[in-house]
XYZ file of C-alpha atoms in Angstrom:
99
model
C 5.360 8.190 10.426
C 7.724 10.714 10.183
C 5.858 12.928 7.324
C 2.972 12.173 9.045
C 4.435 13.838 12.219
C 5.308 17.002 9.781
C 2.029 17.066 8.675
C 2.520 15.823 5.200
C 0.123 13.077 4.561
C -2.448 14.822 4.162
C -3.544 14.625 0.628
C -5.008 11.746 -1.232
C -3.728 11.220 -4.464
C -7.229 10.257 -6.903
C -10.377 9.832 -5.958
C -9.192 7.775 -2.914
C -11.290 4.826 -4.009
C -8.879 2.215 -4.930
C -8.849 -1.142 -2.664
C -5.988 -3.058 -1.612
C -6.048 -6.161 1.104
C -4.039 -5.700 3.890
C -3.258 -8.669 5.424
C -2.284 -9.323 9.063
C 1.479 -9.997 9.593
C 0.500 -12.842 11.900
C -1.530 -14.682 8.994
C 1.597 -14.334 6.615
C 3.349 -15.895 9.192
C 0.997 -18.363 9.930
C 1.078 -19.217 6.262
C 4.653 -19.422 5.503
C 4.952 -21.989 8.970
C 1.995 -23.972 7.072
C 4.066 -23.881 3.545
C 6.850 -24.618 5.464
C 5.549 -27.811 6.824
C 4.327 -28.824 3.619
C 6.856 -28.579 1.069
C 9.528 -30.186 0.084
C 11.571 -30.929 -3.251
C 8.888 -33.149 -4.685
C 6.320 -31.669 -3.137
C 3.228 -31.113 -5.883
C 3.013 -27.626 -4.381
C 6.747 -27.114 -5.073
C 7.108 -24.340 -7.362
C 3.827 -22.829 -7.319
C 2.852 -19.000 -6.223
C 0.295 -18.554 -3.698
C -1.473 -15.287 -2.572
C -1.752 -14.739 1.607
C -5.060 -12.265 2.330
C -7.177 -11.413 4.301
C -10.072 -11.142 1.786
C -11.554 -8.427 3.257
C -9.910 -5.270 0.823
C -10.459 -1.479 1.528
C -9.995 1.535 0.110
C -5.841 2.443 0.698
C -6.544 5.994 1.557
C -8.997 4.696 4.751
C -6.087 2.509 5.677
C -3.743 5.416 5.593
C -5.987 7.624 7.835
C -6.640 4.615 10.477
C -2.855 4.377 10.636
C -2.313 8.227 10.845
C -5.315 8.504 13.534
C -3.602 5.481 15.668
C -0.109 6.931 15.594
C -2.458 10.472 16.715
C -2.029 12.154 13.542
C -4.070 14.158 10.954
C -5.621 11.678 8.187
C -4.978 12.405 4.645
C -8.179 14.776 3.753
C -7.203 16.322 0.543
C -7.720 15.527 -2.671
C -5.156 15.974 -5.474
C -6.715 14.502 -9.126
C -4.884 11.489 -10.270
C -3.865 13.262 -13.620
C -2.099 16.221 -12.173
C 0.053 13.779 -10.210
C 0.795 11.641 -12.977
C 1.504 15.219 -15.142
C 4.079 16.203 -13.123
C 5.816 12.493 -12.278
C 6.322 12.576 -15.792
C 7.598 15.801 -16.264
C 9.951 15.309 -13.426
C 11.265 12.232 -14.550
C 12.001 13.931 -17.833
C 13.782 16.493 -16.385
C 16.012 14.066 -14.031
C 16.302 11.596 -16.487
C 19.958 11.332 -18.003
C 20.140 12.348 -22.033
């Protein structure tokens, strides 16, 4: 929120079409309550991972500008290309990176 506030989410790094579920907090808690009921140490579910979602993915950068309009800030609106952020991670982390 705060580089939001200072006007610094506003670019989208690639072609802002990558999807990710975001899941409501209450269903992962509903979930875990559920699990919690269920297992126990010979529990056949014991052991095993499990996904929470929603099922219902969007693109990240859409999620990002809903978030930045609620909180009554800019959306992210820019475009930076995917390879000239990935160009200069890696030449930063070069340049940090002990020898």
């Amino acid at each position: 929120a705060k580089n939001a506030a200072r006007g610094k989410m506003k670019y989208i790094i690639g072609d802002g079409k990558n999807e990710m579920d975001f899941t409501y907090v209450g269903n992962v808690a509903q979930a875990h309550l559920q699990a919690a009921d269920k297992l126990t140490l010979d529990s056949p579910l014991a052991g095993s991972a499990y996904f929470i979602t929603n099922q219902e993915p969007l693109p990240f950068w859409t999620m990002m500008g809903n978030i930045c309009e609620g909180l009554e800030y800019a959306r992210p609106s820019l475009n930076l290309p995917r390879a000239l952020i990935l160009f200069f991670a890696a030449l930063f982390e070069y340049v940090i990176s002990p020898i």
